CSV table of C-alpha atoms in Angstrom, one decimal:
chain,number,residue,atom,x,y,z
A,1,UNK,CA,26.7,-20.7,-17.9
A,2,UNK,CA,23.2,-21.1,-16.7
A,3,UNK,CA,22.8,-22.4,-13.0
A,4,UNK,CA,21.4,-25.8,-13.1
A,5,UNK,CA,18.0,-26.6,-10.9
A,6,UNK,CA,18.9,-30.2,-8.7
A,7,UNK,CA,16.9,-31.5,-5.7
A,8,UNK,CA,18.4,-33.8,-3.7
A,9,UNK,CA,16.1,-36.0,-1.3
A,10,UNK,CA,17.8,-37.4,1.8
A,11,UNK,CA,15.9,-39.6,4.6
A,12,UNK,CA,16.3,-41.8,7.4
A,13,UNK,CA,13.8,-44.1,8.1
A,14,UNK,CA,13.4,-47.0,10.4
A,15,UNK,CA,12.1,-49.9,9.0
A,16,UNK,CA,11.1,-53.0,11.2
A,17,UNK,CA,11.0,-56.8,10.9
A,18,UNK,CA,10.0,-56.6,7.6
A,19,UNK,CA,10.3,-58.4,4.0
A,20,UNK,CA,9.5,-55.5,1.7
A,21,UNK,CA,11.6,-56.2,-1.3
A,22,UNK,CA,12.2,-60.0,-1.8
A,23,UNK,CA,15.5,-61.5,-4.0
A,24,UNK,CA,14.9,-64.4,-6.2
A,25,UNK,CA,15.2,-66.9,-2.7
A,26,UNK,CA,12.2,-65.1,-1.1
A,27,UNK,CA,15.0,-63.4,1.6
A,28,UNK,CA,15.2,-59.5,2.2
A,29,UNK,CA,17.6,-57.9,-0.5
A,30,UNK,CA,21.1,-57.3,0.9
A,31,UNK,CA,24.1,-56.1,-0.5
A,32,UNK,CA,27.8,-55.6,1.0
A,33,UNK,CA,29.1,-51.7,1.8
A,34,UNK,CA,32.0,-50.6,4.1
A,35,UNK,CA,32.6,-54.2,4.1
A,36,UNK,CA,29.9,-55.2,5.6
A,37,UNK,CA,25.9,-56.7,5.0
A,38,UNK,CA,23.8,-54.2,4.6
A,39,UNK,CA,19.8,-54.6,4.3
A,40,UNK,CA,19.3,-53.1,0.9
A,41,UNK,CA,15.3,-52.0,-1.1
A,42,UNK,CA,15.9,-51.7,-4.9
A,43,UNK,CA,15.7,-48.3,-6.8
A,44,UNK,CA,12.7,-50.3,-8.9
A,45,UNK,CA,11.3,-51.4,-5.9
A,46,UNK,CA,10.6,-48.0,-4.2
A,47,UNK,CA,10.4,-46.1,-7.8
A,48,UNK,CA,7.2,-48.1,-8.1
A,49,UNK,CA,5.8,-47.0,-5.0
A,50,UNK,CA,6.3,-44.0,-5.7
A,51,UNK,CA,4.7,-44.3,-8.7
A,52,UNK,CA,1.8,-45.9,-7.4
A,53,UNK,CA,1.6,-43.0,-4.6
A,54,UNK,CA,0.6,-41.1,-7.4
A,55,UNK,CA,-2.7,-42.0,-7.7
A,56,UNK,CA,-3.5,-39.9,-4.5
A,57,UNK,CA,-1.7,-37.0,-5.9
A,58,UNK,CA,-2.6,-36.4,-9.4
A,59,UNK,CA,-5.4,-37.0,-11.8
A,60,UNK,CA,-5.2,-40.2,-14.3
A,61,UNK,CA,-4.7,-37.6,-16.9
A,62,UNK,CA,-1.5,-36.6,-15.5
A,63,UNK,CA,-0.1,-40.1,-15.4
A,64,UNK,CA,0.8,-42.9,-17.7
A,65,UNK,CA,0.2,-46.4,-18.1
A,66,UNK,CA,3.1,-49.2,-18.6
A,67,UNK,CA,1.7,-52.5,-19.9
A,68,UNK,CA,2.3,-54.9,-22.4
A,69,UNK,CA,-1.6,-54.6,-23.4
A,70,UNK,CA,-1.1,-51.0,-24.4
A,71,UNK,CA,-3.8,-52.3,-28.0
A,72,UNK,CA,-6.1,-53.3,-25.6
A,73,UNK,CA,-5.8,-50.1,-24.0
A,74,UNK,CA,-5.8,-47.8,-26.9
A,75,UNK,CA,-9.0,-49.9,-28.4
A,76,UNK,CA,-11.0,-49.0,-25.3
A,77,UNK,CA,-10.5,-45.7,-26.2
A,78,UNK,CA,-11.0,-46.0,-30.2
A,79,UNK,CA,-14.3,-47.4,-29.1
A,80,UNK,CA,-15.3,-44.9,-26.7
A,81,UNK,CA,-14.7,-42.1,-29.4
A,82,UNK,CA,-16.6,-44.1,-31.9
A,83,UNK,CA,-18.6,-46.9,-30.4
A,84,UNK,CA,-19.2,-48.0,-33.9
A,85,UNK,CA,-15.2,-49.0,-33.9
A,86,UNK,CA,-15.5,-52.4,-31.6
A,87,UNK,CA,-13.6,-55.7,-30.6
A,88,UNK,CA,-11.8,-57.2,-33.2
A,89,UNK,CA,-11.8,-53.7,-35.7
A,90,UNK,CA,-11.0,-51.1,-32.8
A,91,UNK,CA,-8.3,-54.0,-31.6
A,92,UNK,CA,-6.9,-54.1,-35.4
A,93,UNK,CA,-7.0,-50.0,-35.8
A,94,UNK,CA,-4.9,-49.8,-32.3
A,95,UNK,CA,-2.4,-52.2,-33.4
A,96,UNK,CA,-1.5,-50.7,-36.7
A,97,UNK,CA,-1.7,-46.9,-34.5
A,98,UNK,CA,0.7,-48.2,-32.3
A,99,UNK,CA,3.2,-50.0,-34.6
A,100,UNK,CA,3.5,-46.8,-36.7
A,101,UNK,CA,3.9,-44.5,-34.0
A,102,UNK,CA,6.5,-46.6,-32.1
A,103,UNK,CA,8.3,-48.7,-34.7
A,104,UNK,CA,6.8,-51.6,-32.0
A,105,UNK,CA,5.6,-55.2,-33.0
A,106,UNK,CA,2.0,-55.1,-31.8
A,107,UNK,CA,0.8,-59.0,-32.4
A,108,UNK,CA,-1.1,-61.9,-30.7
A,109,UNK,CA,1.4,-63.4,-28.0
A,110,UNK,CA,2.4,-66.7,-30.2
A,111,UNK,CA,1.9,-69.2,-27.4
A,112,UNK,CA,-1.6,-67.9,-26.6
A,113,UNK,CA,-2.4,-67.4,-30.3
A,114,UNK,CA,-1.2,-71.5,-31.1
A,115,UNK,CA,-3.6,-72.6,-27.6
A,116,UNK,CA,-6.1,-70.3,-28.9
A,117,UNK,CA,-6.1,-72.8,-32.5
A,118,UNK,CA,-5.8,-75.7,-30.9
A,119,UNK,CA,-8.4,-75.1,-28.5
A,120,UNK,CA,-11.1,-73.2,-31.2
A,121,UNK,CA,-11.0,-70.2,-29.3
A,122,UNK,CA,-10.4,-66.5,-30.6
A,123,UNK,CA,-7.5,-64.9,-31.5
A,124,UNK,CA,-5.9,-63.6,-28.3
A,125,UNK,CA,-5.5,-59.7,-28.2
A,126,UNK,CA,-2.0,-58.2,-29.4
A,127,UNK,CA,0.2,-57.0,-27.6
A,128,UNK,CA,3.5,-55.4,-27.3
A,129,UNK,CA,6.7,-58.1,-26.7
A,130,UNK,CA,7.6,-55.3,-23.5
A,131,UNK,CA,5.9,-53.2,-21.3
A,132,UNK,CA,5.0,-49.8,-23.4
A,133,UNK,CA,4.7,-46.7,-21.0
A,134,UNK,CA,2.7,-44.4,-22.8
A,135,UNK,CA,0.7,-40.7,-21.3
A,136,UNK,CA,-3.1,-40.5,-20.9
A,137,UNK,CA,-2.6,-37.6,-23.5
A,138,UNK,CA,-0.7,-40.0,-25.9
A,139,UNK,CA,-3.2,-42.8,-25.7
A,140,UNK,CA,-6.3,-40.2,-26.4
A,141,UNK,CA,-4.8,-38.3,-29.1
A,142,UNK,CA,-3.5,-41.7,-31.1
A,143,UNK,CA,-7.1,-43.1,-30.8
A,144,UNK,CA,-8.5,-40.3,-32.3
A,145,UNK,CA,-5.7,-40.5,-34.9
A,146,UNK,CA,-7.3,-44.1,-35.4
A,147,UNK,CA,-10.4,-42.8,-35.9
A,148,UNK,CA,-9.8,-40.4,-38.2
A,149,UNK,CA,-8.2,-43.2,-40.1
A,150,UNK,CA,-10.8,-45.7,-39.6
A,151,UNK,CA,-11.9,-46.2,-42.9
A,152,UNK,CA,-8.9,-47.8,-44.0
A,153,UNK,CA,-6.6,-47.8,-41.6
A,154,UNK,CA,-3.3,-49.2,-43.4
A,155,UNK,CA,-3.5,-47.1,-46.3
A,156,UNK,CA,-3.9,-44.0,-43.9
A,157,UNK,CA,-0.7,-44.9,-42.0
A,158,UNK,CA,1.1,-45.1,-45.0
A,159,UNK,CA,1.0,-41.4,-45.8
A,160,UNK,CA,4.1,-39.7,-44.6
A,161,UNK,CA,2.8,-36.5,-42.7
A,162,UNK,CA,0.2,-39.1,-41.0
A,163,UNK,CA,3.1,-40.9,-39.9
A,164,UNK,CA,4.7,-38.3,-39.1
A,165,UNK,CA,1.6,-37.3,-36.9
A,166,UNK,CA,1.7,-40.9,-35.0
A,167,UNK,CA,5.5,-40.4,-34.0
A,168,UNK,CA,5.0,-36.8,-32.5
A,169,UNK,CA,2.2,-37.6,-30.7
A,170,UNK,CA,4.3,-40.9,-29.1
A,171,UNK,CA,6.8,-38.3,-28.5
A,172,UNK,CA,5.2,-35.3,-27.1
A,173,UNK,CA,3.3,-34.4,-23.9
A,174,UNK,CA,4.5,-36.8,-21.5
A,175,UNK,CA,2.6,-37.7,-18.2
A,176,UNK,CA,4.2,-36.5,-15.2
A,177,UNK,CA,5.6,-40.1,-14.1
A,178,UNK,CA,7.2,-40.7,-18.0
A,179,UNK,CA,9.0,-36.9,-17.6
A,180,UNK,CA,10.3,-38.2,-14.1
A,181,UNK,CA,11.0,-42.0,-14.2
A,182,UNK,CA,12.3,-41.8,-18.6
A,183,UNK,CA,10.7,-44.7,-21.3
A,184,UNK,CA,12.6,-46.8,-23.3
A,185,UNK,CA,11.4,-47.9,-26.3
A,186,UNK,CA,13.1,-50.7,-27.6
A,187,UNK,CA,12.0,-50.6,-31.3
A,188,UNK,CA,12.1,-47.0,-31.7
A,189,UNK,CA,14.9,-44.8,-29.5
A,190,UNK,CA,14.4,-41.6,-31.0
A,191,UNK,CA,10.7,-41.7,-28.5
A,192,UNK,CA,13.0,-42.5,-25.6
A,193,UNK,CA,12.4,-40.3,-22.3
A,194,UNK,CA,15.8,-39.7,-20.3
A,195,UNK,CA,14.8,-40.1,-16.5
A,196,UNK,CA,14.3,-36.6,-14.5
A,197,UNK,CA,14.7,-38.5,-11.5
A,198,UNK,CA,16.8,-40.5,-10.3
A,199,UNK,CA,16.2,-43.5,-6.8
A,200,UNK,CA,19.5,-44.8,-5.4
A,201,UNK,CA,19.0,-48.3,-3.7
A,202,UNK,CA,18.2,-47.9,0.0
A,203,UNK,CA,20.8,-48.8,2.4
A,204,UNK,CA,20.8,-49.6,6.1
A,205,UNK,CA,23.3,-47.6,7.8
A,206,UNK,CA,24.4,-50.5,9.8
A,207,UNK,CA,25.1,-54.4,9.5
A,208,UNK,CA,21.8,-56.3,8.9
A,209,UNK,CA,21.2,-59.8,9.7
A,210,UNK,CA,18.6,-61.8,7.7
A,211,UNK,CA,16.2,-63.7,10.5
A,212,UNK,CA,13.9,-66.5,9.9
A,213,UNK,CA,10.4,-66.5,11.6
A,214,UNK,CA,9.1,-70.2,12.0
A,215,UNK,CA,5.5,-70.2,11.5
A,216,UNK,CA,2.9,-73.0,12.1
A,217,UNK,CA,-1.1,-72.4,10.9
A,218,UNK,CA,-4.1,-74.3,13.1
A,219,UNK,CA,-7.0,-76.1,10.3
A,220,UNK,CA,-9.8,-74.7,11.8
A,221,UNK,CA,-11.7,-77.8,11.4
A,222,UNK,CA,-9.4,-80.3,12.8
A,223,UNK,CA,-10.7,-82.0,16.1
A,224,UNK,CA,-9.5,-83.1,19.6
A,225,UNK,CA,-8.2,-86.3,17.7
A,226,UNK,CA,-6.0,-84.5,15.0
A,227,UNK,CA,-3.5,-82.4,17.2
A,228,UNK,CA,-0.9,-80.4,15.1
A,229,UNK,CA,-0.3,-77.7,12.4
A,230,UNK,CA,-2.6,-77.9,9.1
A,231,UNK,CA,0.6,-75.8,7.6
A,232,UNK,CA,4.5,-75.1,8.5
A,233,UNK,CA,6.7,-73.1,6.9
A,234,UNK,CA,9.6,-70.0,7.3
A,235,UNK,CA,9.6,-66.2,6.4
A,236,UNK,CA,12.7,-64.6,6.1
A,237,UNK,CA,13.0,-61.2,7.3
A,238,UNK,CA,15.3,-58.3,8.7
A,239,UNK,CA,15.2,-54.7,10.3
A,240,UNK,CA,17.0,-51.8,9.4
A,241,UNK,CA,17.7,-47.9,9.7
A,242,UNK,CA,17.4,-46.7,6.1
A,243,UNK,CA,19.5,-43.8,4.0
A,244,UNK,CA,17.5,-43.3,1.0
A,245,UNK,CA,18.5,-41.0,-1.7
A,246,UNK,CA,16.8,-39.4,-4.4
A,247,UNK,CA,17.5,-36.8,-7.2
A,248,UNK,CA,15.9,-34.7,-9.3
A,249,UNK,CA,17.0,-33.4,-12.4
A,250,UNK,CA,14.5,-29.8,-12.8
A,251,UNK,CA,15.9,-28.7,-16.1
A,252,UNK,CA,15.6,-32.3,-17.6
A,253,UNK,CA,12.1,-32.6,-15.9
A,254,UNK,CA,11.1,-29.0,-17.4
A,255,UNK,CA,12.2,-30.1,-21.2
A,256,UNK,CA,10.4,-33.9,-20.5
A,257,UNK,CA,7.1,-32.3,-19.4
A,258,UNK,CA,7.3,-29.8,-22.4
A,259,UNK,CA,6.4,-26.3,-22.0
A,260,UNK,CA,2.9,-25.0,-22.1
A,261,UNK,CA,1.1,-27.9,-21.6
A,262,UNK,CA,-1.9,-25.4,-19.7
A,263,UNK,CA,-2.2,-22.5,-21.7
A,264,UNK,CA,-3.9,-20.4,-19.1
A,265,UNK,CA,-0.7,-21.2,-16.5
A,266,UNK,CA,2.8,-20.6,-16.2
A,267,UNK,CA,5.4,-22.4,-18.0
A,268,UNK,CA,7.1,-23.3,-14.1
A,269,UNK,CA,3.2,-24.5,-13.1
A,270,UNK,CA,3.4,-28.1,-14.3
A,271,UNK,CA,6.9,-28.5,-13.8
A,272,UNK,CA,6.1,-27.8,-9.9
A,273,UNK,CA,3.5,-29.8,-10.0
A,274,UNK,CA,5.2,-32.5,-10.9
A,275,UNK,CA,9.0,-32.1,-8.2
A,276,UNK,CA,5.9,-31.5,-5.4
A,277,UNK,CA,4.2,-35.0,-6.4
A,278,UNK,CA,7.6,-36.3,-6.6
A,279,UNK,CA,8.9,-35.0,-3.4
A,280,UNK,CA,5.5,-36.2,-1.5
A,281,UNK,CA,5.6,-39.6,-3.0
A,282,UNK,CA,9.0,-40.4,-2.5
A,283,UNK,CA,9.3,-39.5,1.3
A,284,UNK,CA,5.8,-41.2,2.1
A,285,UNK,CA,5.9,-44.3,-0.3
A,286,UNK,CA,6.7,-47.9,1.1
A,287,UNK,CA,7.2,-50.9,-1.2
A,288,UNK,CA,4.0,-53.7,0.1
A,289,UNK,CA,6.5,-56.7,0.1
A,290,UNK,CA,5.1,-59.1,2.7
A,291,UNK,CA,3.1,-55.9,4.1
A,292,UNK,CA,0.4,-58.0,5.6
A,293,UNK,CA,2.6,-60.1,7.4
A,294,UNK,CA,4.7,-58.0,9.0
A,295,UNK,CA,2.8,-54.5,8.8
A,296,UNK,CA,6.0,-52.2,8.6
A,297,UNK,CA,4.1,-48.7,7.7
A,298,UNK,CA,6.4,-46.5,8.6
A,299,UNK,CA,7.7,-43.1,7.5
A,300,UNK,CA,11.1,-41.4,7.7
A,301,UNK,CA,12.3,-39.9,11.1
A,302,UNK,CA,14.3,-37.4,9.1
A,303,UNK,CA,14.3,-35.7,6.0
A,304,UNK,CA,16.5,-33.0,4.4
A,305,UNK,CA,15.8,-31.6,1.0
A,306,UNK,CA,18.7,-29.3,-1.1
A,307,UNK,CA,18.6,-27.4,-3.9
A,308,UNK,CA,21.7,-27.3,-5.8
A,309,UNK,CA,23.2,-25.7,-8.6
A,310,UNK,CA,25.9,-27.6,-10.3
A,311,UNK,CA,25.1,-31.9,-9.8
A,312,UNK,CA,23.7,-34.1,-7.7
A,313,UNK,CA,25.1,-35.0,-3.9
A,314,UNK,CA,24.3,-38.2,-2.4
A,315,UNK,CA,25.8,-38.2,1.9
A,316,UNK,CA,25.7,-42.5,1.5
A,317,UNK,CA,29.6,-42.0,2.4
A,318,UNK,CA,28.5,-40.8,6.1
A,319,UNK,CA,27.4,-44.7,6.6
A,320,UNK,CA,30.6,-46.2,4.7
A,321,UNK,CA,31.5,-47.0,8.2
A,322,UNK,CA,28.6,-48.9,9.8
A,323,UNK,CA,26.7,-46.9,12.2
A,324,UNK,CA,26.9,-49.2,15.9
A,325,UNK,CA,23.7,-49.1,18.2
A,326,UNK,CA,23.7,-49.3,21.9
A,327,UNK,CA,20.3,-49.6,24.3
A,328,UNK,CA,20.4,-45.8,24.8
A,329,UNK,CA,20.6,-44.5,21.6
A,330,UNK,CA,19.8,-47.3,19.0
A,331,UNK,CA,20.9,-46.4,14.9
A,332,UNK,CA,18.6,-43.2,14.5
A,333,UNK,CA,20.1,-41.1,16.7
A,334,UNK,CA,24.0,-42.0,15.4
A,335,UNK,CA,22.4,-41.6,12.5
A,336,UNK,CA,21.5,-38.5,12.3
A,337,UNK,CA,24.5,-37.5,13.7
A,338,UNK,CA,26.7,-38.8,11.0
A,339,UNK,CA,24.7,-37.0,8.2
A,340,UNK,CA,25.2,-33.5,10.3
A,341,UNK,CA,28.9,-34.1,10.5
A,342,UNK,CA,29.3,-34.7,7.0
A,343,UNK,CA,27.3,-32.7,4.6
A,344,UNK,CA,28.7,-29.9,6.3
A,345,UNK,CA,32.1,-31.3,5.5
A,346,UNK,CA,31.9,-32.3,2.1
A,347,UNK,CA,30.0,-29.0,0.6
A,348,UNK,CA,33.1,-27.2,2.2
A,349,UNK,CA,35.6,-29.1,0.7
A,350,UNK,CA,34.1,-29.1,-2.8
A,351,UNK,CA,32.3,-25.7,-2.5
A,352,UNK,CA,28.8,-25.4,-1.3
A,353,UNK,CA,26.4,-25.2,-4.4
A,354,UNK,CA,23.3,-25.1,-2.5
A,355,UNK,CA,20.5,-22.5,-2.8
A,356,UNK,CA,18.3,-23.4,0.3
A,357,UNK,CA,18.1,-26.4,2.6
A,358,UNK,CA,14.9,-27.7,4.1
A,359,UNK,CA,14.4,-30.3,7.0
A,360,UNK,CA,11.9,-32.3,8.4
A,361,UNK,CA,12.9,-33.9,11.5
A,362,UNK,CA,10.3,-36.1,14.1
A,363,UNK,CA,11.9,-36.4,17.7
A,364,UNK,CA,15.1,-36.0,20.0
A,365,UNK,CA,16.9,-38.8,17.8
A,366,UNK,CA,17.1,-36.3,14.8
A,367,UNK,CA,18.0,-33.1,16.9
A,368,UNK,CA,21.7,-32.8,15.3
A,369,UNK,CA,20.2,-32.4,12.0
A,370,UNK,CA,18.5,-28.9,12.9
A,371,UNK,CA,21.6,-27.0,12.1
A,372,UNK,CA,21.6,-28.1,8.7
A,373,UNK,CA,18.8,-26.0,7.6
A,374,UNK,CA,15.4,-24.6,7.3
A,375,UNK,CA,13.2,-26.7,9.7
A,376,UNK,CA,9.7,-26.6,8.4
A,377,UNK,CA,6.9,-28.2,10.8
A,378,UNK,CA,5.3,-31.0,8.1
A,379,UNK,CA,5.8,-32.7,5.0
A,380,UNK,CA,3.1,-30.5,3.3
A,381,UNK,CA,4.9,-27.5,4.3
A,382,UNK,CA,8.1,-28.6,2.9
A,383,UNK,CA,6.8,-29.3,-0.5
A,384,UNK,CA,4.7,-26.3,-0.5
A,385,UNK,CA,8.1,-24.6,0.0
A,386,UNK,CA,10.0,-26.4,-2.2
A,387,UNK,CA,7.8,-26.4,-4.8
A,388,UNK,CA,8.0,-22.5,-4.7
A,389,UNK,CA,11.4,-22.2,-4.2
A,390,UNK,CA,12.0,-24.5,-7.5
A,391,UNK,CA,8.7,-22.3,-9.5
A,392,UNK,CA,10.8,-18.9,-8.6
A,393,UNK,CA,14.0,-20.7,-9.8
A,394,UNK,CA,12.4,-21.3,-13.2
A,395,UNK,CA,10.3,-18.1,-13.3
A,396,UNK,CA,13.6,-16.4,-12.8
A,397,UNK,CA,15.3,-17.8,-15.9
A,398,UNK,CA,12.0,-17.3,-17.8
């Protein structure tokens, strides 16, 4: 049986007062492990970030767009292809584009379209009823499929192997953030994208309590005779030592992103493309929750990376037990040396399936984890180095 191709993303990171992923109430997420509170950030939360860290890694063609406007979207480029195809027409073409390829309802949003009548206005834009996550690739090749059919667009889409066309584009070369983070298309599931990746929800590896900062605000143009606070008001907050955990399914990722996509590259070139902009974002994302506030940026103390050849391994179990901090040592440090003490352990007693282990570590705090593999000096050098471990992996297979 083929050897499967898993990364598995580990970090601890120290977070401080901070609100960066609010519940419905406004307070810090939490959730209860080893019995106790522990701070908790949502998979959603920080897989946007990541997402979002894209933009500095990759070019727009690379990426996607998720958004319920997806016509709007696609008209912009039906109109830039043919600037004779405009407003309503190029809005109309998109629409019956999108519904065919995506078995979607793409229609005016009925409460904007019944204040739009009342009030004399134009019909508002359709749109999809959920966010659509379609590639920069997908979105140029169906306008020119609109274009192509512009001169009457319905009866176009009616023929079968045009149809046919509209679904395999939909289908078929995915941006780097749809092969890694899946699409689900409600209306159509045979265009769904199984995640490559995969974000567990960050934990604190010891109890967390949920503060309250009282907060008053001066009006700058009150006088002497109007003492007192123009504003009061409460911000909820906590601080924690994070575990985050992340992996990455490579063969999934490989199949997603479709082979060939350069013609002039190897088959492993966009695939390693793709784990390095993952790696990268992941370690130095943040969610912005209440950023300005509180100003939390930063990054984790310790990272180690694996490559693995059977399934993913996440060490959350080291922190079942709540890591306890004292003034000499704080959470990092007993941190750090839980995750030593039990990798080791569990790989032994399940057999170790790991190809090579990298770690990037900042300070005395995270000296127990040197033993646990390759140290490499900085982030870029560890995804430099995994990305070419993971490229020789596939290369290898062919």
């Amino acid at each position: 049986m083929t050897a499967r191709i898993i990364l598995d993303v580990h970090a601890l990171q120290n977070v401080p007062p901070s609100n960066i992923n609010r519940d419905d109430t406004g307070a810090p997420k939490t959730a209860v492990y080893g019995g106790v509170t522990r701070a908790r950030v949502s998979s959603q939360a920080w897989k946007r970030a990541t997402r979002r860290y894209f933009d500095q890694l990759l070019d727009s063609s690379e990426l996607g767009v998720r958004t319920k406007r997806v016509a709007e979207l696609l008209a912009e480029r039906i109109t830039a292809l043919n600037p004779d195809l405009n407003g309503p027409q190029a809005l109309a073409a998109a629409a019956e584009v999108l519904q065919t390829a995506t078995s979607s309802k793409i229609e005016p949003p009925k409460r904007k379209a019944e204040a739009a009548k009342k009030n004399g206005d134009p019909e508002p834009a359709p749109e999809s009823s959920y966010l659509m996550f379609l590639s920069a690739r997908q979105l140029d090749h169906l306008a020119a499929l609109a274009v192509e059919g512009s001169g009457d667009i319905k009866a176009f889409l009616k023929d079968k192997d045009v149809k046919a066309r509209a679904k395999k584009i939909a289908d078929g070369r995915h941006s780097v953030d749809i092969a890694l983070f899946g699409r689900m298309v409600a209306d159509s599931a045979d265009i769904n994208v199984d995640a490559a990746a995969q974000v567990a929800h960050a934990l604190s590896v010891h109890r967390a309590e949920t503060e309250s900062d009282y907060f008053t605000a001066v009006d700058d143009r009150n006088t002497d005779a109007e003492p007192g606070a123009g504003m009061i008001g409460t911000v909820d907050f906590n601080s924690a030592t994070l575990y985050r955990y992340a992996a990455l399914d490579v063969d999934l990722l490989e199949k997603n992103l479709g082979k060939g996509l350069d013609a002039d590259q190897s088959p492993a070139t966009p695939v390693r493309r793709a784990v390095e902009a993952f790696l990268e974002a992941f370690v130095s994302s943040l969610p912005t929750g209440k950023i300005n506030t509180f100003g939390n940026h930063t990054l984790p103390d310790a990272v180690v990376v694996k490559l693995r050849a059977t399934r993913p391994v996440s060490f959350v179990s080291a922190f079942e037990k709540p890591v306890t901090a004292d003034v000499s040592s704080g959470h990092m440090e007993q941190a750090c040396a839980r995750l030593a003490d039990y990798a080791p352990e569990i790989e032994r007693a399940y057999g170790d399936d790991t190809c090579q282990t990298w770690v990037l570590r900042i300070g005395p705090a995270t000296a127990k984890l040197a033993g646990l593999g390759t140290e490499t000096p900085s982030l870029a050098r560890l995804v430099e180095s995994v990305g070419a471990a993971v490229a020789g992996r596939l290369e290898q297979r062919g």
